[in-house]
CSV table of C-alpha atoms and ligand atoms in Angstrom, one decimal:
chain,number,residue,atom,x,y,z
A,924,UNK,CA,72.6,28.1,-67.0
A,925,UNK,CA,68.8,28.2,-67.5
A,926,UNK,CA,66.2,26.6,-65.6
A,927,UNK,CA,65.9,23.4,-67.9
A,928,UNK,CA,69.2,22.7,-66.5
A,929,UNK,CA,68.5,22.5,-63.0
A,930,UNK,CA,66.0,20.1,-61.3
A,931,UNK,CA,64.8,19.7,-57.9
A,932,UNK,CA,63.1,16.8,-56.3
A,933,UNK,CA,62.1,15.0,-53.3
A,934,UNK,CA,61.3,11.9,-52.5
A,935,UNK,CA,60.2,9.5,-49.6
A,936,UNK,CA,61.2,6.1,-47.6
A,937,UNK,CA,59.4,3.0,-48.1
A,938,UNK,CA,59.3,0.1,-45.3
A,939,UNK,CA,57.8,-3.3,-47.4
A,940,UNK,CA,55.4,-5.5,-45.8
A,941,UNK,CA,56.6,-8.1,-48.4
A,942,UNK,CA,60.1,-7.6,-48.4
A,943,UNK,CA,62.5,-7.7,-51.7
A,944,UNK,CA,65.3,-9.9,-51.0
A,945,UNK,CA,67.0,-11.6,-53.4
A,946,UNK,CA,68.2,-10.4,-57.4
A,947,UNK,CA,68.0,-12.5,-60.1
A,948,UNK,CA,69.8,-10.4,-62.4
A,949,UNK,CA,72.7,-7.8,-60.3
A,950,UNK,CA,73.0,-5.1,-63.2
A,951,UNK,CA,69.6,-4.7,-63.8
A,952,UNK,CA,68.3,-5.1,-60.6
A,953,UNK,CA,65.4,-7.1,-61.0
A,954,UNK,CA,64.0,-8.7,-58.2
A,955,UNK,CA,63.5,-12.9,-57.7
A,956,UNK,CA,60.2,-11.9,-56.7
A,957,UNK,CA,57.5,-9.0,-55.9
A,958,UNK,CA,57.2,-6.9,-52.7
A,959,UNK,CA,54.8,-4.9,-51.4
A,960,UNK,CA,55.5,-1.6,-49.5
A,961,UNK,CA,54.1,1.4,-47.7
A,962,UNK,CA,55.6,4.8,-48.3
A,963,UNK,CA,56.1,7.1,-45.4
A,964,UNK,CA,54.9,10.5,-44.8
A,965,UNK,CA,58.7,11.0,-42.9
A,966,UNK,CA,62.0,11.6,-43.5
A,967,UNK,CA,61.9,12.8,-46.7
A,968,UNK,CA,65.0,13.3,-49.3
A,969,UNK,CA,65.7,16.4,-51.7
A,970,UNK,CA,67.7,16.4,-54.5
A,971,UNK,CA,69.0,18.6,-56.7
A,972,UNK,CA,70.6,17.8,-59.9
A,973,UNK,CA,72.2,20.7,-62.4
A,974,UNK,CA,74.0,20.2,-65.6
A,975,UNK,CA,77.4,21.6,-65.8
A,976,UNK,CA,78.0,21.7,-69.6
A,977,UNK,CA,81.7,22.9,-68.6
A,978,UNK,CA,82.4,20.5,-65.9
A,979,UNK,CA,85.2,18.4,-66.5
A,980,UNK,CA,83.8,15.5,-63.5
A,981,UNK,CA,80.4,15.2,-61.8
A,982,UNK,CA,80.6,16.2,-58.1
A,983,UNK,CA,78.2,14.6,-55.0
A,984,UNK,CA,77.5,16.1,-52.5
A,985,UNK,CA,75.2,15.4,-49.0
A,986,UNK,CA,74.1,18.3,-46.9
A,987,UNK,CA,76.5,20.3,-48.9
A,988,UNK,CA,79.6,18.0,-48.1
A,989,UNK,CA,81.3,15.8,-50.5
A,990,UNK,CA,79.3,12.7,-50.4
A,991,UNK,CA,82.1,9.5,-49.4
A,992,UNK,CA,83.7,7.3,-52.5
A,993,UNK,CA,81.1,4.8,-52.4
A,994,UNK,CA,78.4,7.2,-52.6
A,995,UNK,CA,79.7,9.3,-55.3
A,996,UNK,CA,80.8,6.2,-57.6
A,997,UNK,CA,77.0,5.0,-57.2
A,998,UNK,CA,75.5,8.1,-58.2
A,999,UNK,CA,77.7,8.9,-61.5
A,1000,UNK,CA,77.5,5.1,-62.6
A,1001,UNK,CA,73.4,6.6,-62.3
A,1002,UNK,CA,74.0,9.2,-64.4
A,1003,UNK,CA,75.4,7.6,-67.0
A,1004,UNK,CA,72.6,5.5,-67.3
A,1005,UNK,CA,70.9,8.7,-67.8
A,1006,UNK,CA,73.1,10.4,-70.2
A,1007,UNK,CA,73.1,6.7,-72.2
A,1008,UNK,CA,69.6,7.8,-72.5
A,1009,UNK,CA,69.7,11.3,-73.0
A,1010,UNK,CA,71.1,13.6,-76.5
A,1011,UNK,CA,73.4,15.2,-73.5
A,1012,UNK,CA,76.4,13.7,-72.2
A,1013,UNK,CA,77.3,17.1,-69.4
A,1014,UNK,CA,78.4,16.3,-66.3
A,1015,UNK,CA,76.2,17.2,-63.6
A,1016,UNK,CA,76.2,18.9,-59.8
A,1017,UNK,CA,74.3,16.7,-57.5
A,1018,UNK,CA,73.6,17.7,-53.8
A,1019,UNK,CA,71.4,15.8,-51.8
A,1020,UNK,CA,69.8,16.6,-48.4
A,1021,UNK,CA,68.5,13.8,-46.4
A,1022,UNK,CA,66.4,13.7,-43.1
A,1023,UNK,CA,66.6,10.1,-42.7
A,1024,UNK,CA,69.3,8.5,-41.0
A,1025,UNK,CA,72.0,7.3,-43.8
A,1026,UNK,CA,72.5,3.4,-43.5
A,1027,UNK,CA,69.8,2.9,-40.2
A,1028,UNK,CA,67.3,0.4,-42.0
A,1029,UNK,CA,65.2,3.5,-42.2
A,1030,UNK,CA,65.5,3.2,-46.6
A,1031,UNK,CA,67.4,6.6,-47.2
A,1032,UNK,CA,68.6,4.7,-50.5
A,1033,UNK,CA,65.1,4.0,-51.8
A,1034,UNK,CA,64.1,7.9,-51.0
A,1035,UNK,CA,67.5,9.0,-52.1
A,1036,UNK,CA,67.6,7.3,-55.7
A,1037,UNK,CA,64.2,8.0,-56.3
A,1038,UNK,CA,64.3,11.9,-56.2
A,1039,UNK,CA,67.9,11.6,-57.7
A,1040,UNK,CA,65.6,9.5,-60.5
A,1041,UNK,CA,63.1,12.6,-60.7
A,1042,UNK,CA,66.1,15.1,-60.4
A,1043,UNK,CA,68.0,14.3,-62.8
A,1044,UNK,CA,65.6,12.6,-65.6
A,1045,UNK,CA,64.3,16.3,-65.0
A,1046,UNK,CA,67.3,17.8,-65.7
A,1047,UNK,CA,68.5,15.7,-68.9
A,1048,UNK,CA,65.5,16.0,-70.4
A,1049,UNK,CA,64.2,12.2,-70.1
A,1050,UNK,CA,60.3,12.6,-71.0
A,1051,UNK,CA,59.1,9.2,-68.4
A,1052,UNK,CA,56.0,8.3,-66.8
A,1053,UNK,CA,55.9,6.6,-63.4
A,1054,UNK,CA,56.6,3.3,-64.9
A,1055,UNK,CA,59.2,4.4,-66.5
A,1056,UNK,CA,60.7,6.7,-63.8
A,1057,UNK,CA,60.2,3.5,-61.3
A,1058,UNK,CA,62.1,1.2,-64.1
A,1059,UNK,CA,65.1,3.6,-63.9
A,1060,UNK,CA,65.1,3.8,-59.9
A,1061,UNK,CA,65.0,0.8,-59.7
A,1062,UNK,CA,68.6,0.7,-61.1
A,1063,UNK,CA,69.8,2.3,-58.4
A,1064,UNK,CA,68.2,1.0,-55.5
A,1065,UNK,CA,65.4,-2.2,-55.9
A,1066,UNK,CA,63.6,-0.3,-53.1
A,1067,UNK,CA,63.6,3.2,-54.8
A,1068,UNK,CA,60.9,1.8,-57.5
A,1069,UNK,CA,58.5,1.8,-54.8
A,1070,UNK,CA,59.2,5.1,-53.7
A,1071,UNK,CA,58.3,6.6,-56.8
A,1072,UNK,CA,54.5,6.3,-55.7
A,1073,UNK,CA,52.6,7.4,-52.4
A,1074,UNK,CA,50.4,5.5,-50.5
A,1075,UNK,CA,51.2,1.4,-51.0
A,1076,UNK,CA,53.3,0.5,-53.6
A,1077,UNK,CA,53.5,-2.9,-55.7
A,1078,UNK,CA,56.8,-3.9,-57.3
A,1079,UNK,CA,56.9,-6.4,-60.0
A,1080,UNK,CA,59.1,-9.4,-60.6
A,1081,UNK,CA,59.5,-10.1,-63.9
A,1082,UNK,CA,58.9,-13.9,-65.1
A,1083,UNK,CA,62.1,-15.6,-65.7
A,1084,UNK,CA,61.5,-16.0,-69.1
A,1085,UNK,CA,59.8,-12.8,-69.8
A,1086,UNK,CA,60.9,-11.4,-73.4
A,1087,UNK,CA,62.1,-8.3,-71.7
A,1088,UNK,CA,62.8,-8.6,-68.4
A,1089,UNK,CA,63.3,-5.1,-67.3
A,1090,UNK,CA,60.6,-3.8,-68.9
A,1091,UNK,CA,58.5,-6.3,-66.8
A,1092,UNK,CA,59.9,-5.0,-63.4
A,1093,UNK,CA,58.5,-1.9,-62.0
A,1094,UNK,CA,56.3,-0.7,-59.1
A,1095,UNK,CA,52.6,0.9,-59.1
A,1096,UNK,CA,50.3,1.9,-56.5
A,1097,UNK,CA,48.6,-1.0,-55.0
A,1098,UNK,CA,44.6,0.4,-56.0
A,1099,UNK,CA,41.8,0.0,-53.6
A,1100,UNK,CA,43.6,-0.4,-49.9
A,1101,UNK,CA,41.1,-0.1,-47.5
A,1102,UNK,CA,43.0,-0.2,-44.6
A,1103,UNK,CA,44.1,3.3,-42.4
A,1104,UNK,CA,47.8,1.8,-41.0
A,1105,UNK,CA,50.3,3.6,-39.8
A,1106,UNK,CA,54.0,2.4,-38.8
A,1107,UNK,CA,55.5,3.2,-35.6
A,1108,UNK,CA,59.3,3.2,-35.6
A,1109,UNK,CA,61.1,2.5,-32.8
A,1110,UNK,CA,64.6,3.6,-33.1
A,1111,UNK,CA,67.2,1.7,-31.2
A,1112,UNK,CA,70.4,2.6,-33.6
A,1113,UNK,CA,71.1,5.5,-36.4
A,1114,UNK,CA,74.6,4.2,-36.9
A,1115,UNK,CA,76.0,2.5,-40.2
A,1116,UNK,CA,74.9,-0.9,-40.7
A,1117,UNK,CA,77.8,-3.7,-40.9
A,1118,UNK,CA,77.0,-5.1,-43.8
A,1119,UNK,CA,75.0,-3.2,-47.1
A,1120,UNK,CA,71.8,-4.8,-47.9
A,1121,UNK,CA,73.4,-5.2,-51.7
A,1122,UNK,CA,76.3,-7.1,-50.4
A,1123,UNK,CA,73.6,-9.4,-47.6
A,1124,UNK,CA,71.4,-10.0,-50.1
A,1125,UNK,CA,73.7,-11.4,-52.7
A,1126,UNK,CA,75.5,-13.8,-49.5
A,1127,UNK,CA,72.1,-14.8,-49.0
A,1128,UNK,CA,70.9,-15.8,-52.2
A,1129,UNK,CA,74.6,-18.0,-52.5
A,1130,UNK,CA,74.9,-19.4,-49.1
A,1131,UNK,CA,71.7,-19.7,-47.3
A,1132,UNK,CA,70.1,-23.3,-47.4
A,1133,UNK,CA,67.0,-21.4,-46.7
A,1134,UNK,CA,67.0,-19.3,-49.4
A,1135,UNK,CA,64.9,-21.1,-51.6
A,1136,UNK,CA,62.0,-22.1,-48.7
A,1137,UNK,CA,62.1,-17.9,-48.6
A,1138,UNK,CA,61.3,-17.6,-52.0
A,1139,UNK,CA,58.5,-19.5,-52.3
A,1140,UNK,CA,57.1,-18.2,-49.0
A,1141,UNK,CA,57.5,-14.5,-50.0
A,1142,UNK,CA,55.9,-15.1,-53.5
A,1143,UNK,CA,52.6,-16.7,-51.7
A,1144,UNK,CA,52.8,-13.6,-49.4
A,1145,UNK,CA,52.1,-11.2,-52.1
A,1146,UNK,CA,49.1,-12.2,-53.1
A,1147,UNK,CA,47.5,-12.2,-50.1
A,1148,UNK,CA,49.2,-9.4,-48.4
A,1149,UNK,CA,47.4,-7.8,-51.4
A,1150,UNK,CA,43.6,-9.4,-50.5
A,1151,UNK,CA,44.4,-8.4,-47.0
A,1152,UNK,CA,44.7,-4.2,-47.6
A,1153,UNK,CA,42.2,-4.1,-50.6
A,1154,UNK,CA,40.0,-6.3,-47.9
A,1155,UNK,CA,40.6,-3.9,-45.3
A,1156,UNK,CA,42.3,-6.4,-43.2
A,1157,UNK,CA,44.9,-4.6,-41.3
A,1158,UNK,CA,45.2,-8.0,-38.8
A,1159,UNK,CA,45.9,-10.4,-41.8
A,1160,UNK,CA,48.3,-8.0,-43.4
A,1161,UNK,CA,49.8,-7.7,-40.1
A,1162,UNK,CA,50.5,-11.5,-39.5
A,1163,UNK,CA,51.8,-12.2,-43.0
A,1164,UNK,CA,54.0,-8.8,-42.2
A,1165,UNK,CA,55.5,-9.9,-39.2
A,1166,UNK,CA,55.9,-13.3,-40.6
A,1167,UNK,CA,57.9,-12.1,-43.7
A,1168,UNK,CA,60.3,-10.5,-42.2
A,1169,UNK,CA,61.6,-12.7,-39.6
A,1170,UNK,CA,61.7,-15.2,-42.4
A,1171,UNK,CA,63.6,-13.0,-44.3
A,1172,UNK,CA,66.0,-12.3,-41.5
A,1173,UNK,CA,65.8,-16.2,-40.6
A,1174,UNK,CA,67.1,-16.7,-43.8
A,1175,UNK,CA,69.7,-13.9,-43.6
A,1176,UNK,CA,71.1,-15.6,-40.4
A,1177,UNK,CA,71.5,-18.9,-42.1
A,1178,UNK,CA,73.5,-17.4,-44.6
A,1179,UNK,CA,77.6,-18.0,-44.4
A,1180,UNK,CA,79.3,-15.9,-42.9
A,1181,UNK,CA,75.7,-15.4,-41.2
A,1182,UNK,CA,74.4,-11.9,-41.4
A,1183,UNK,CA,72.4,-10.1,-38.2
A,1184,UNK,CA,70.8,-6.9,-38.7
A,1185,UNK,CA,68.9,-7.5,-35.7
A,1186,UNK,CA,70.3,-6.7,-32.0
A,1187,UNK,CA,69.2,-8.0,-28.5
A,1188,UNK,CA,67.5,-4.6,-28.3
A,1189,UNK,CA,65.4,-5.5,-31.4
A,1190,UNK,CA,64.2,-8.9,-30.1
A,1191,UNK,CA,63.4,-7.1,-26.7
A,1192,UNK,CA,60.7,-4.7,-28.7
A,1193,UNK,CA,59.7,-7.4,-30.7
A,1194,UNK,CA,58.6,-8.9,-27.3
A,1195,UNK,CA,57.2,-6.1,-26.3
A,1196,UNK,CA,55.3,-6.1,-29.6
A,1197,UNK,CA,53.7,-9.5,-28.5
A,1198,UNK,CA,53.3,-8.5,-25.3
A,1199,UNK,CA,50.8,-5.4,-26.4
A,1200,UNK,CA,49.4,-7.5,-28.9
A,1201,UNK,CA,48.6,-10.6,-26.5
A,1202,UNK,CA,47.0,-7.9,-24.2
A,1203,UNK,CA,44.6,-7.2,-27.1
A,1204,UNK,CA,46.6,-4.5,-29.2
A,1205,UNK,CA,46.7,-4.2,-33.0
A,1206,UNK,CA,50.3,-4.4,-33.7
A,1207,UNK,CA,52.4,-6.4,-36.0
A,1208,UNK,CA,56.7,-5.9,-37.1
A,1209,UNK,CA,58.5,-5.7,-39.2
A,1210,UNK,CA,62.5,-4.9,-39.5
A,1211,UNK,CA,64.6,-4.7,-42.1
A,1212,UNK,CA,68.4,-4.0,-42.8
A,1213,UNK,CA,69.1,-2.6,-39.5
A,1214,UNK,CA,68.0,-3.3,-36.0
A,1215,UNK,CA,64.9,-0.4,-35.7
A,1216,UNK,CA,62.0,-2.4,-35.4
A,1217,UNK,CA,58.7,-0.9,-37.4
A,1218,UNK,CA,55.0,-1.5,-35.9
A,1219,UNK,CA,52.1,-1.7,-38.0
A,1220,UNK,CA,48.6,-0.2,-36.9
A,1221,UNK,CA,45.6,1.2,-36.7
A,1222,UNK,CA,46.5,5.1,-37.5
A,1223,UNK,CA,44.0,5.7,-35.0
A,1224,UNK,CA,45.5,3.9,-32.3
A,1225,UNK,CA,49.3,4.8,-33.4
A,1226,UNK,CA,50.0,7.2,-30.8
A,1227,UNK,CA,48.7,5.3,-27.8
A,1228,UNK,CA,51.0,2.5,-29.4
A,1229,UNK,CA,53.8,4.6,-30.0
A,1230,UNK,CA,53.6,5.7,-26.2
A,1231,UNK,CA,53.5,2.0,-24.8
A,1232,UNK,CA,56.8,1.5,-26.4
A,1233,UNK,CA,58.4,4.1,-26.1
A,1234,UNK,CA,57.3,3.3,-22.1
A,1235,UNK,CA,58.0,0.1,-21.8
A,1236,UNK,CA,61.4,-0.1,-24.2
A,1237,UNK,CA,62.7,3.3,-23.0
A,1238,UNK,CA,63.4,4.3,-27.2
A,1239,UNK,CA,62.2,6.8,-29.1
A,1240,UNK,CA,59.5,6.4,-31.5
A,1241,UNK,CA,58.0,8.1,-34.4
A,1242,UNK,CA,54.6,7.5,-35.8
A,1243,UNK,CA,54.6,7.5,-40.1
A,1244,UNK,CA,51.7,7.7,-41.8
A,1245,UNK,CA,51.3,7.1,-45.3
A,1246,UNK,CA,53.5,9.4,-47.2
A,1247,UNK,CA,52.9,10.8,-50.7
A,1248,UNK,CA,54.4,10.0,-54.5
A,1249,UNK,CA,57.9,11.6,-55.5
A,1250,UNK,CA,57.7,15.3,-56.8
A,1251,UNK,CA,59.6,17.9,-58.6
A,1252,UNK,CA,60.1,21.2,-56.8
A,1253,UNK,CA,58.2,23.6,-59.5
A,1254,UNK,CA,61.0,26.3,-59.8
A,1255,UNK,CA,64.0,25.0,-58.7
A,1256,UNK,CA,66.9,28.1,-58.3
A,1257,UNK,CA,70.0,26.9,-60.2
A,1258,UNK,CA,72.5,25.7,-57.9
A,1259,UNK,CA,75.6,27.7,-57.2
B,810,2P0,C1,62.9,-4.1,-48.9
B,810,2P0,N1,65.3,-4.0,-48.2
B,810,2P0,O1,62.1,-4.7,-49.5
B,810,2P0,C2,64.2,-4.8,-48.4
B,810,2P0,C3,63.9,-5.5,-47.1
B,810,2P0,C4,65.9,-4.2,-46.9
B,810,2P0,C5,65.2,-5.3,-46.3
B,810,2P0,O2,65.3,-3.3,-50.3
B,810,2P0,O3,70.8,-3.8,-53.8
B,810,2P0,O4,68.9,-0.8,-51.0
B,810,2P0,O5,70.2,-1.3,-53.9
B,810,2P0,O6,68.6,-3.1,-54.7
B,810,2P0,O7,66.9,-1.7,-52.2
B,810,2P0,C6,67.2,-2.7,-49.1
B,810,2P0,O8,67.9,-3.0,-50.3
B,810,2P0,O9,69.1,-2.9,-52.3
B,810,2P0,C7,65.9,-3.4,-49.3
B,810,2P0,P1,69.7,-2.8,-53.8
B,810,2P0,P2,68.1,-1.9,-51.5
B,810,2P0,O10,62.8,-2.8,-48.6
């Protein structure tokens, strides 16, 4: 086995300030319409992916276990994507190591598919650019385009009548952000969530009578969650933050049967979050499939924020700052 046949990468969560729910095409993933995120300096994901030209299956495995059913059907319908792409159909050896909690709302699928993206595009060869690497995450998780890039990330919906649809959806970094946010996560719950965000979305999209209303909210949030950063308007982007994603979870709830992410013990630091902020405080939510609930601030004032909550919720928090792009480990040892 040589080197060339063994890739290491790792990549990092995302939280969007504009959220992405909703597909309008299921095997491509492409979204109904854009989102806007912030990657996170935390919990990061490794993954490494090694060829196994005399491997008769591909085998997953998570912190060195084998990874469930579910998982492991995911990540080899993701490799064959690859190998459609690449001169080499051998199966592979794929072990990830996460630090996130799995399945918490915390995005271990956005960090895990894009260094599984790096990993193994690495490994077969696949000679992409970050569009292109973002355009093939994307096919395994929506959110993993984003996490391709540091900093704030901008993920495109194509136009419905775009020539070539997939070609048209990828994420970039948003260019000229002005502001210095951080997000404080305040973690109520690392257990499974009850219902995937793959399986909520698509309910929502057929059932929710707001659905639509969402839509055509979240596609005027864009733009201006956009003016706000490159303004340096971390107050703006935290209003149309906080207002996205109880929309989004408005709508979730409305769906049928309806779908809650959110627990009593989210809605009690959301109050707390209007409590601080109605005492003067620069803070703003944001939650997504799962009931943590994720402040946006001021990095300077993100520990003094962090230690309000954690005082007056009684949960743990932890501060992420801005996290950096995807990256391959520079001499990855083959795995054994
Ligand atoms: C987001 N979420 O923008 C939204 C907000 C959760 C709430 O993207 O079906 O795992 O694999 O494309 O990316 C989580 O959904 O869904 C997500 P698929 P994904 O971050």
């Amino acid at each position: 086995m040589t080197d060339a046949a063994t890739a290491v990468a790792t990549a990092h969560p995302n939280i969007a300030l504009v959220k992405y729910w909703g597909k309008q095409d299921e095997e491509l993933v492409l979204p109904l319409a854009g989102s806007l995120s912030m990657t996170l300096h935390i919990y990061p994901t490794t993954t490494s992916v090694s060829r196994r030209p005399t491997a008769a299956a591909d085998t997953v495995t998570m912190d060195g276990l084998p990874a469930t059913e579910a998982v492991a059907r995911r990540v080899v319908r993701f490799l064959d994507l690859i190998r459609q792409r690449s001169c080499c159909g051998d199966h592979a050896a794929v072990d990830t190591r996460n630090t996130v909690p799995v399945g918490a709302g915390l995005a271990s699928s956005a960090s895990g598919f894009a260094a599984l993206t790096l990993a193994a595009a690495t490994a077969y060869g696949l000679n992409l650019n970050p569009r292109g690497l973002s355009r093939l995450a994307r096919r395994g998780s929506g959110s993993a385009a984003r996490s391709v890039f540091g900093g704030f990330a901008l993920w495109h919906a194509p136009d419905p009548d775009a020539p070539d649809p997939d070609t048209a959806s990828y994420a970039e970094t948003l260019a000229g952000v002005r502001v210095d946010a951080a997000l404080v996560a305040v973690l109520l719950d690392t257990g499974p969530k009850p219902i995937s965000s793959r399986e909520a979305m698509r309910r929502t999209v057929a059932t929710s009578p707001l659905f639509p209303a969402w839509l055509s909210d979240t596609r005027l949030d864009l733009p201006r969650m956009r003016a706000a950063l490159q303004a340096g308007d971390l107050a703006a982007a935290g209003e149309i933050a906080e207002d996205n994603a109880l929309g989004m979870h408005a709508t979730m709830e409305s769906a049928d049967p309806p779908i809650h992410y959110l627990t009593g013990q989210s809605y009690r630091v959301l109050e707390q979050v209007r409590a601080l902020r109605a005492a003067g405080g620069n803070c703003w939510a944001t939650m997504d499939a799962g009931p943590n609930v994720k402040v946006l601030c001021p990095a300077d004032q993100a520990a003094h924020i962090a230690e309000q909550l954690t005082t007056a919720t009684g949960h743990r928090t932890i501060v992420a700052r801005p996290g950096p792009p995807a990256r391959l480990h520079p001499h990855p040892k083959p795995a054994r």
